[in-house]
CSV table of C-alpha atoms and ligand atoms in Angstrom, one decimal:
chain,number,residue,atom,x,y,z
A,1,MET,CA,-25.2,-27.9,10.8
A,2,GLY,CA,-23.1,-28.5,7.5
A,3,PRO,CA,-20.1,-30.3,7.5
A,4,ASN,CA,-17.9,-27.2,7.1
A,5,LEU,CA,-18.8,-26.0,10.4
A,6,ARG,CA,-16.9,-25.8,13.5
A,7,ARG,CA,-18.6,-26.4,16.9
A,8,ASP,CA,-18.5,-22.7,17.7
A,9,ASP,CA,-19.7,-21.8,14.3
A,10,GLY,CA,-23.4,-23.0,15.9
A,11,LEU,CA,-24.1,-19.7,17.3
A,12,ALA,CA,-23.7,-18.4,13.7
A,13,VAL,CA,-25.8,-21.2,12.6
A,14,ALA,CA,-28.3,-20.2,15.1
A,15,VAL,CA,-28.3,-16.6,14.6
A,16,THR,CA,-28.2,-17.0,10.9
A,17,ASN,CA,-31.7,-18.7,10.7
A,18,MET,CA,-33.5,-16.5,13.4
A,19,THR,CA,-36.1,-14.1,12.0
A,20,PRO,CA,-35.7,-10.4,12.8
A,21,PRO,CA,-37.9,-9.9,15.8
A,22,GLU,CA,-36.0,-12.8,17.6
A,23,LEU,CA,-32.7,-11.6,16.5
A,24,ALA,CA,-33.5,-8.0,18.0
A,25,ALA,CA,-34.8,-9.7,21.1
A,26,ILE,CA,-31.3,-11.1,21.6
A,27,CYS,CA,-29.4,-8.0,20.9
A,28,THR,CA,-29.4,-5.2,23.4
A,29,PRO,CA,-29.1,-2.3,21.1
A,30,HIS,CA,-26.2,0.2,22.6
A,31,PRO,CA,-27.4,3.6,21.6
A,32,LEU,CA,-24.5,5.7,20.7
A,33,PRO,CA,-23.9,8.9,22.3
A,34,LEU,CA,-24.3,12.1,20.6
A,35,TYR,CA,-21.7,14.6,19.9
A,36,ARG,CA,-22.0,18.4,20.1
A,37,ARG,CA,-20.7,20.2,17.2
A,38,PRO,CA,-17.8,22.1,18.4
A,39,SER,CA,-18.1,25.8,16.9
A,40,ARG,CA,-21.8,26.3,17.6
A,41,PRO,CA,-22.2,26.2,21.3
A,42,GLY,CA,-25.4,27.1,23.4
A,43,ARG,CA,-28.0,24.6,22.9
A,44,ARG,CA,-29.2,21.8,25.5
A,45,PRO,CA,-28.6,18.4,24.5
A,46,PRO,CA,-31.2,16.4,23.6
A,47,SER,CA,-32.9,14.2,26.2
A,48,PRO,CA,-31.7,10.5,26.9
A,49,GLY,CA,-33.1,8.3,24.7
A,50,ARG,CA,-34.3,10.9,22.2
A,51,SER,CA,-34.1,9.7,18.8
A,52,PHE,CA,-33.3,11.5,15.5
A,53,THR,CA,-36.0,13.3,13.4
A,54,PRO,CA,-37.7,10.9,11.8
A,55,LEU,CA,-37.8,10.9,8.0
A,56,VAL,CA,-41.2,10.2,6.0
A,57,PHE,CA,-40.3,9.0,2.4
A,58,GLN,CA,-43.1,9.8,0.0
A,59,GLY,CA,-42.5,7.9,-3.1
A,60,ASN,CA,-39.8,7.6,-5.8
A,61,MET,CA,-38.6,10.4,-7.7
A,62,PRO,CA,-38.2,10.4,-11.3
A,63,MET,CA,-35.0,9.5,-12.6
A,64,ALA,CA,-34.8,12.6,-14.7
A,65,ARG,CA,-36.0,15.3,-12.2
A,66,ARG,CA,-32.8,14.0,-9.9
A,67,ARG,CA,-29.7,15.9,-9.2
A,68,GLN,CA,-26.5,13.9,-9.1
A,69,ILE,CA,-24.6,14.7,-5.9
A,70,TYR,CA,-21.6,12.4,-6.4
A,71,GLU,CA,-19.8,9.6,-8.6
A,72,GLY,CA,-17.6,7.3,-7.1
A,73,LYS,CA,-15.7,4.3,-8.6
A,74,ALA,CA,-19.1,1.6,-7.7
A,75,LYS,CA,-21.4,3.9,-7.3
A,76,ILE,CA,-23.3,7.2,-7.8
A,77,LEU,CA,-25.2,9.3,-5.3
A,78,TYR,CA,-28.5,11.4,-6.3
A,79,GLU,CA,-30.3,13.7,-4.1
A,80,GLY,CA,-33.3,12.0,-2.4
A,81,PRO,CA,-36.9,12.8,-2.0
A,82,GLU,CA,-37.0,14.1,1.0
A,83,PRO,CA,-34.5,16.5,2.9
A,84,GLY,CA,-31.7,14.1,4.8
A,85,THR,CA,-31.8,11.7,2.2
A,86,LEU,CA,-30.2,10.5,-0.5
A,87,ILE,CA,-30.3,7.9,-3.5
A,88,GLN,CA,-27.5,5.4,-3.9
A,89,TYR,CA,-27.4,3.7,-7.0
A,90,PHE,CA,-24.6,0.6,-7.6
A,91,LYS,CA,-22.9,0.3,-10.7
A,92,ASP,CA,-21.4,-2.6,-12.7
A,93,ASP,CA,-18.1,-0.5,-12.9
A,94,ALA,CA,-15.1,-2.5,-10.9
A,95,THR,CA,-11.9,-0.9,-9.9
A,96,ALA,CA,-8.8,-1.9,-8.5
A,97,PHE,CA,-5.5,-1.1,-7.2
A,98,ASN,CA,-6.7,2.8,-7.1
A,99,ALA,CA,-8.4,2.5,-10.4
A,100,GLN,CA,-5.5,1.7,-12.4
A,101,LYS,CA,-6.9,-1.4,-13.4
A,102,LYS,CA,-10.8,-0.7,-14.8
A,103,GLY,CA,-13.6,-3.3,-15.8
A,104,THR,CA,-17.1,-4.4,-15.9
A,105,ILE,CA,-18.7,-7.1,-13.8
A,106,ASN,CA,-22.6,-7.7,-15.2
A,107,GLY,CA,-25.1,-7.5,-13.1
A,108,LYS,CA,-22.5,-6.5,-9.7
A,109,GLY,CA,-24.5,-3.6,-9.0
A,110,VAL,CA,-27.7,-5.4,-8.7
A,111,LEU,CA,-26.1,-8.2,-6.4
A,112,ASN,CA,-24.3,-5.6,-4.2
A,113,ASN,CA,-27.6,-3.8,-3.9
A,114,ARG,CA,-29.2,-6.8,-2.6
A,115,ILE,CA,-26.3,-8.4,-0.6
A,116,SER,CA,-25.7,-4.8,1.3
A,117,GLU,CA,-29.5,-4.3,1.6
A,118,HIS,CA,-29.7,-7.6,3.4
A,119,VAL,CA,-26.7,-6.9,5.8
A,120,PHE,CA,-27.4,-3.5,6.7
A,121,THR,CA,-31.1,-4.7,7.6
A,122,LEU,CA,-29.8,-7.4,10.0
A,123,LEU,CA,-27.1,-4.9,11.6
A,124,ASP,CA,-30.1,-2.9,12.2
A,125,HIS,CA,-31.9,-5.4,13.7
A,126,ILE,CA,-28.9,-5.5,16.3
A,127,GLY,CA,-28.6,-1.9,16.9
A,128,VAL,CA,-26.0,-1.2,15.0
A,129,PRO,CA,-27.0,2.3,13.3
A,130,THR,CA,-26.5,2.6,9.6
A,131,HIS,CA,-27.4,5.2,6.8
A,132,PHE,CA,-29.8,2.3,5.0
A,133,ILE,CA,-33.5,3.2,5.0
A,134,ARG,CA,-34.9,0.8,2.0
A,135,ARG,CA,-33.9,-0.4,-1.0
A,136,LEU,CA,-35.7,1.1,-4.0
A,137,ASN,CA,-35.4,-1.3,-6.9
A,138,MET,CA,-32.5,-3.4,-8.4
A,139,ARG,CA,-30.1,-0.7,-8.3
A,140,GLU,CA,-31.0,1.8,-6.2
A,141,GLN,CA,-31.6,2.1,-2.5
A,142,LEU,CA,-32.6,5.5,0.0
A,143,ILE,CA,-30.0,6.2,2.5
A,144,ARG,CA,-29.9,9.2,4.9
A,145,GLN,CA,-27.3,11.7,4.0
A,146,VAL,CA,-24.1,11.8,6.2
A,147,GLU,CA,-20.9,13.7,6.4
A,148,ILE,CA,-18.7,11.4,5.5
A,149,VAL,CA,-15.7,10.7,8.1
A,150,PRO,CA,-12.7,10.6,5.7
A,151,ILE,CA,-11.4,7.2,7.0
A,152,GLU,CA,-11.6,3.7,5.5
A,153,VAL,CA,-11.9,1.2,8.4
A,154,VAL,CA,-10.4,-2.0,7.5
A,155,VAL,CA,-10.6,-5.1,10.1
A,156,ARG,CA,-8.8,-8.3,9.4
A,157,ASN,CA,-9.2,-11.5,10.9
A,158,VAL,CA,-6.7,-13.4,8.3
A,159,ALA,CA,-3.7,-12.2,6.6
A,160,ALA,CA,-4.5,-11.5,2.6
A,161,GLY,CA,-4.0,-8.3,0.5
A,162,SER,CA,-1.9,-5.4,1.5
A,163,LEU,CA,-1.3,-6.8,5.2
A,164,SER,CA,0.3,-10.2,3.8
A,165,LYS,CA,2.1,-7.8,1.2
A,166,ARG,CA,3.3,-5.1,3.9
A,167,LEU,CA,4.4,-7.3,6.7
A,168,GLY,CA,5.3,-10.7,4.9
A,169,ILE,CA,2.6,-12.7,6.5
A,170,GLU,CA,1.7,-15.5,4.2
A,171,GLU,CA,-2.0,-15.1,2.8
A,172,GLY,CA,-4.5,-17.0,4.7
A,173,THR,CA,-2.6,-17.2,8.2
A,174,LYS,CA,-4.8,-16.6,10.9
A,175,LEU,CA,-4.2,-13.4,12.6
A,176,PRO,CA,-3.4,-13.8,16.6
A,177,ARG,CA,-6.3,-11.3,16.9
A,178,THR,CA,-8.5,-8.8,15.0
A,179,ILE,CA,-7.1,-6.1,13.6
A,180,ILE,CA,-8.6,-2.8,12.8
A,181,GLU,CA,-6.6,-0.6,10.4
A,182,TYR,CA,-7.5,3.0,9.2
A,183,TYR,CA,-6.7,4.8,5.7
A,184,TYR,CA,-6.9,8.2,4.8
A,185,LYS,CA,-9.5,8.5,2.1
A,186,ASP,CA,-8.1,10.3,-0.4
A,187,ASP,CA,-7.8,8.4,-4.1
A,188,ALA,CA,-5.3,10.8,-5.1
A,189,LEU,CA,-3.0,9.9,-2.4
A,190,GLY,CA,-4.0,6.2,-3.1
A,191,ASP,CA,-5.6,6.0,0.4
A,192,PRO,CA,-2.7,5.9,2.5
A,193,MET,CA,-2.7,4.1,5.9
A,194,ILE,CA,-2.6,6.5,8.8
A,195,SER,CA,-2.8,6.0,12.8
A,196,ASP,CA,-5.0,7.5,15.7
A,197,GLU,CA,-2.5,10.1,16.2
A,198,HIS,CA,-3.1,11.5,12.2
A,199,ILE,CA,-6.8,11.1,12.8
A,200,ALA,CA,-6.5,13.4,16.1
A,201,ALA,CA,-3.8,15.8,15.0
A,202,PHE,CA,-5.9,16.5,11.7
A,203,GLY,CA,-9.2,16.5,13.3
A,204,TRP,CA,-10.6,14.0,10.7
A,205,ALA,CA,-12.5,12.8,13.8
A,206,SER,CA,-12.7,13.3,17.5
A,207,GLN,CA,-11.4,10.3,20.1
A,208,GLU,CA,-14.9,10.0,21.2
A,209,GLU,CA,-15.9,9.4,17.8
A,210,MET,CA,-13.2,7.2,16.8
A,211,HIS,CA,-14.1,5.0,20.2
A,212,ASP,CA,-17.7,4.4,18.5
A,213,ILE,CA,-15.7,3.6,15.2
A,214,ALA,CA,-13.9,1.1,16.8
A,215,ASP,CA,-16.6,-0.5,19.0
A,216,LEU,CA,-19.4,-0.5,16.0
A,217,ALA,CA,-16.5,-1.9,13.7
A,218,ILE,CA,-16.0,-4.5,16.3
A,219,ARG,CA,-19.8,-5.3,16.5
A,220,VAL,CA,-19.7,-5.8,12.5
A,221,ASN,CA,-17.0,-7.9,12.4
A,222,ASP,CA,-18.4,-10.3,15.1
A,223,PHE,CA,-21.8,-10.2,13.5
A,224,LEU,CA,-20.8,-10.9,10.1
A,225,SER,CA,-18.2,-13.6,11.2
A,226,GLY,CA,-21.2,-15.6,12.1
A,227,LEU,CA,-23.3,-14.7,9.4
A,228,PHE,CA,-20.8,-15.8,6.6
A,229,GLY,CA,-19.5,-18.7,8.8
A,230,GLY,CA,-23.0,-19.8,9.2
A,231,VAL,CA,-23.3,-20.7,5.3
A,232,GLY,CA,-19.6,-21.9,4.9
A,233,ILE,CA,-17.9,-18.3,4.4
A,234,ARG,CA,-15.2,-17.3,6.1
A,235,LEU,CA,-15.0,-13.1,6.6
A,236,VAL,CA,-11.1,-12.9,6.2
A,237,ASP,CA,-11.2,-9.0,6.3
A,238,PHE,CA,-13.2,-6.0,4.9
A,239,LYS,CA,-13.9,-2.1,4.3
A,240,LEU,CA,-16.4,0.0,6.4
A,241,GLU,CA,-17.0,3.6,6.4
A,242,PHE,CA,-18.9,5.8,8.6
A,243,GLY,CA,-20.6,9.0,8.3
A,244,ARG,CA,-22.0,12.0,11.0
A,245,ILE,CA,-25.5,12.7,11.0
A,246,TRP,CA,-26.7,16.2,12.6
A,247,ASP,CA,-29.7,17.3,14.6
A,248,ASN,CA,-29.2,21.0,15.3
A,249,ASP,CA,-25.7,20.8,17.1
A,250,TRP,CA,-25.7,17.2,17.9
A,251,SER,CA,-24.0,14.6,15.9
A,252,ARG,CA,-23.4,11.0,16.1
A,253,ILE,CA,-21.6,8.2,14.2
A,254,ILE,CA,-23.7,5.7,11.8
A,255,LEU,CA,-22.6,3.0,9.4
A,256,ALA,CA,-22.6,4.1,6.0
A,257,ASP,CA,-21.5,3.1,2.2
A,258,GLU,CA,-22.1,-0.4,1.7
A,259,ILE,CA,-21.1,-4.3,2.7
A,260,SER,CA,-20.8,-6.5,-0.4
A,261,PRO,CA,-18.2,-8.5,-2.0
A,262,ASP,CA,-16.4,-5.4,-3.4
A,263,GLY,CA,-15.3,-4.6,0.0
A,264,CYS,CA,-14.9,-7.9,2.0
A,265,ARG,CA,-12.5,-10.5,1.2
A,266,LEU,CA,-14.8,-13.7,1.4
A,267,TRP,CA,-13.4,-17.5,1.0
A,268,ASP,CA,-15.2,-20.9,0.7
A,269,MET,CA,-14.5,-22.4,4.0
A,270,THR,CA,-13.7,-25.7,2.8
A,271,SER,CA,-12.0,-24.9,-0.5
A,272,ASN,CA,-10.4,-21.2,0.3
A,273,GLU,CA,-12.2,-20.4,-3.2
A,274,LYS,CA,-12.5,-16.6,-2.8
A,275,LEU,CA,-15.8,-15.4,-3.7
A,276,ASP,CA,-15.1,-11.7,-3.5
A,277,LYS,CA,-13.8,-8.9,-5.7
A,278,ASP,CA,-9.9,-10.4,-5.6
A,279,ARG,CA,-11.3,-12.6,-8.6
A,280,PHE,CA,-11.3,-9.1,-10.6
A,281,ARG,CA,-8.3,-8.0,-9.0
A,282,GLN,CA,-6.1,-11.2,-9.3
A,283,ASP,CA,-7.7,-12.0,-13.0
A,284,LEU,CA,-9.2,-15.2,-11.7
A,285,GLY,CA,-12.5,-14.8,-13.7
A,286,GLY,CA,-16.0,-15.9,-12.5
A,287,GLU,CA,-16.5,-12.7,-10.7
A,288,VAL,CA,-20.4,-12.9,-11.3
A,289,GLU,CA,-20.6,-16.4,-10.0
A,290,ALA,CA,-18.7,-15.5,-7.1
A,291,TYR,CA,-21.0,-12.6,-6.3
A,292,GLN,CA,-24.2,-15.1,-7.0
A,293,GLU,CA,-22.6,-17.6,-4.9
A,294,VAL,CA,-22.4,-15.0,-1.3
A,295,ALA,CA,-25.9,-13.9,-2.6
A,296,ARG,CA,-27.6,-17.6,-3.0
A,297,ARG,CA,-25.8,-18.8,0.5
A,298,LEU,CA,-27.3,-15.8,2.1
A,299,GLY,CA,-30.5,-16.8,0.9
A,300,LEU,CA,-30.8,-13.8,-1.4
A,301,LEU,CA,-31.2,-15.9,-4.8
A,302,PRO,CA,-33.4,-18.9,-5.3
A,303,GLU,CA,-32.1,-22.2,-5.4
A,304,GLY,CA,-31.7,-23.9,-8.7
A,305,GLY,CA,-32.2,-22.2,-11.8
A,306,ASP,CA,-30.0,-20.1,-13.8
A,307,THR,CA,-28.9,-17.8,-11.5
A,308,ALA,CA,-27.4,-20.4,-9.0
A,309,VAL,CA,-24.7,-20.7,-11.0
A,310,LEU,CA,-21.8,-21.0,-8.5
A,311,ASP,CA,-19.4,-24.0,-9.4
A,312,LEU,CA,-16.5,-22.1,-10.2
A,313,ASP,CA,-14.5,-25.5,-11.1
A,314,SER,CA,-16.6,-25.9,-14.2
A,315,HIS,CA,-16.1,-22.4,-14.6
A,316,ARG,CA,-12.4,-23.1,-14.5
A,317,LYS,CA,-13.0,-25.7,-17.2
A,318,ARG,CA,-15.2,-24.1,-19.2
A,319,ARG,CA,-12.0,-21.2,-19.4
A,320,GLY,CA,-9.7,-24.0,-20.1
A,321,LYS,CA,-7.6,-23.3,-17.0
B,401,5GP,P1,-6.0,-4.5,1.5
B,401,5GP,O1,-5.6,-3.5,2.3
B,401,5GP,O2,-5.7,-5.8,2.0
B,401,5GP,O3,-6.1,-4.3,0.0
B,401,5GP,O4,-8.0,-4.5,1.7
B,401,5GP,C1,-8.5,-4.9,2.8
B,401,5GP,C2,-10.0,-4.7,2.7
B,401,5GP,O5,-10.5,-3.5,2.5
B,401,5GP,C3,-10.0,-6.0,1.7
B,401,5GP,O6,-11.7,-6.5,1.7
B,401,5GP,C4,-10.9,-4.7,0.5
B,401,5GP,O7,-11.9,-5.5,-0.2
B,401,5GP,C5,-11.2,-4.0,1.4
B,401,5GP,N1,-10.8,-2.6,0.8
B,401,5GP,C6,-9.9,-1.8,1.0
B,401,5GP,N2,-9.8,-0.6,0.4
B,401,5GP,C7,-10.7,-0.7,-0.4
B,401,5GP,C8,-11.3,0.4,-1.6
B,401,5GP,O8,-11.1,1.4,-1.7
B,401,5GP,N3,-12.8,0.0,-2.0
B,401,5GP,C9,-13.2,-1.3,-1.6
B,401,5GP,N4,-14.5,-1.8,-2.3
B,401,5GP,N5,-12.4,-2.1,-1.0
B,401,5GP,C10,-11.4,-1.7,-0.1
């Protein structure tokens, strides 16, 4: 066990070192309930344990023939090779403060694609349903098409960012318990914070779906806290997005979007150095090195060599700060 770890990080270290079959063996998957489409009654529910229609992937679609479905701040979605699939392309573009600040972090898309692939694959092994099918290349992954739930789910373990600002709690204060917050996904409105009441009143998700979303968010938090804790990184907070997949009149909730340093606050456990997009938001510099460090600690970059930079101190010295 590394010097940075507390006693209760032992499980995290053990989990981090496990192979996928070992992980699957200790984690009981919880099949989530299916929800019936409210407007189209009259069909029988699928039998218990029935899985959704398997997707068959038949190869890469040439770039030129792809139809762009959506372009966001950090990703582009293209039509996938099979019905019900999309290709998620990770850009190097970075934005902050509701796109008032814009920039580029060279290589960010490649790192986020790889980090997110790794995290979603491990989550799948512990029974968290996700949209991820497989990585296609350096910047793209094949995903299931979902009907996105218009809610950003933020999970917080330590005070930082908008919580510190809103409630005047010093950044870095450990929260008495994990807090889940909801924000309405609407760029024009600046993603305002909302409560369960708004979600229910405006029908953005049903109560059953919100139950699943909160349950999944807590499970993801538990797992990721251990995963990052095992490599000396504190998971301060993060944002998740969920979607519905449909099979005739029945739907279920799955994890969508990405999990990467773009949407997580990740602090080095010893130095509290920020290893996430706050480096860009707060003009700290060293964004690429920070993202690389996260990838390196997760075992996704070779040790040594040019890619294993991550000495933020020397980065600062180079910049004269
Ligand atoms: P805060 O509300 O403190 O600004 O953000 C809480 C957490 O959610 C942070 O880890 C932040 O990165 C993530 N987050 C919140 N909104 C967004 C967003 O629109 N995009 C991304 N990438 N992350 C977000």
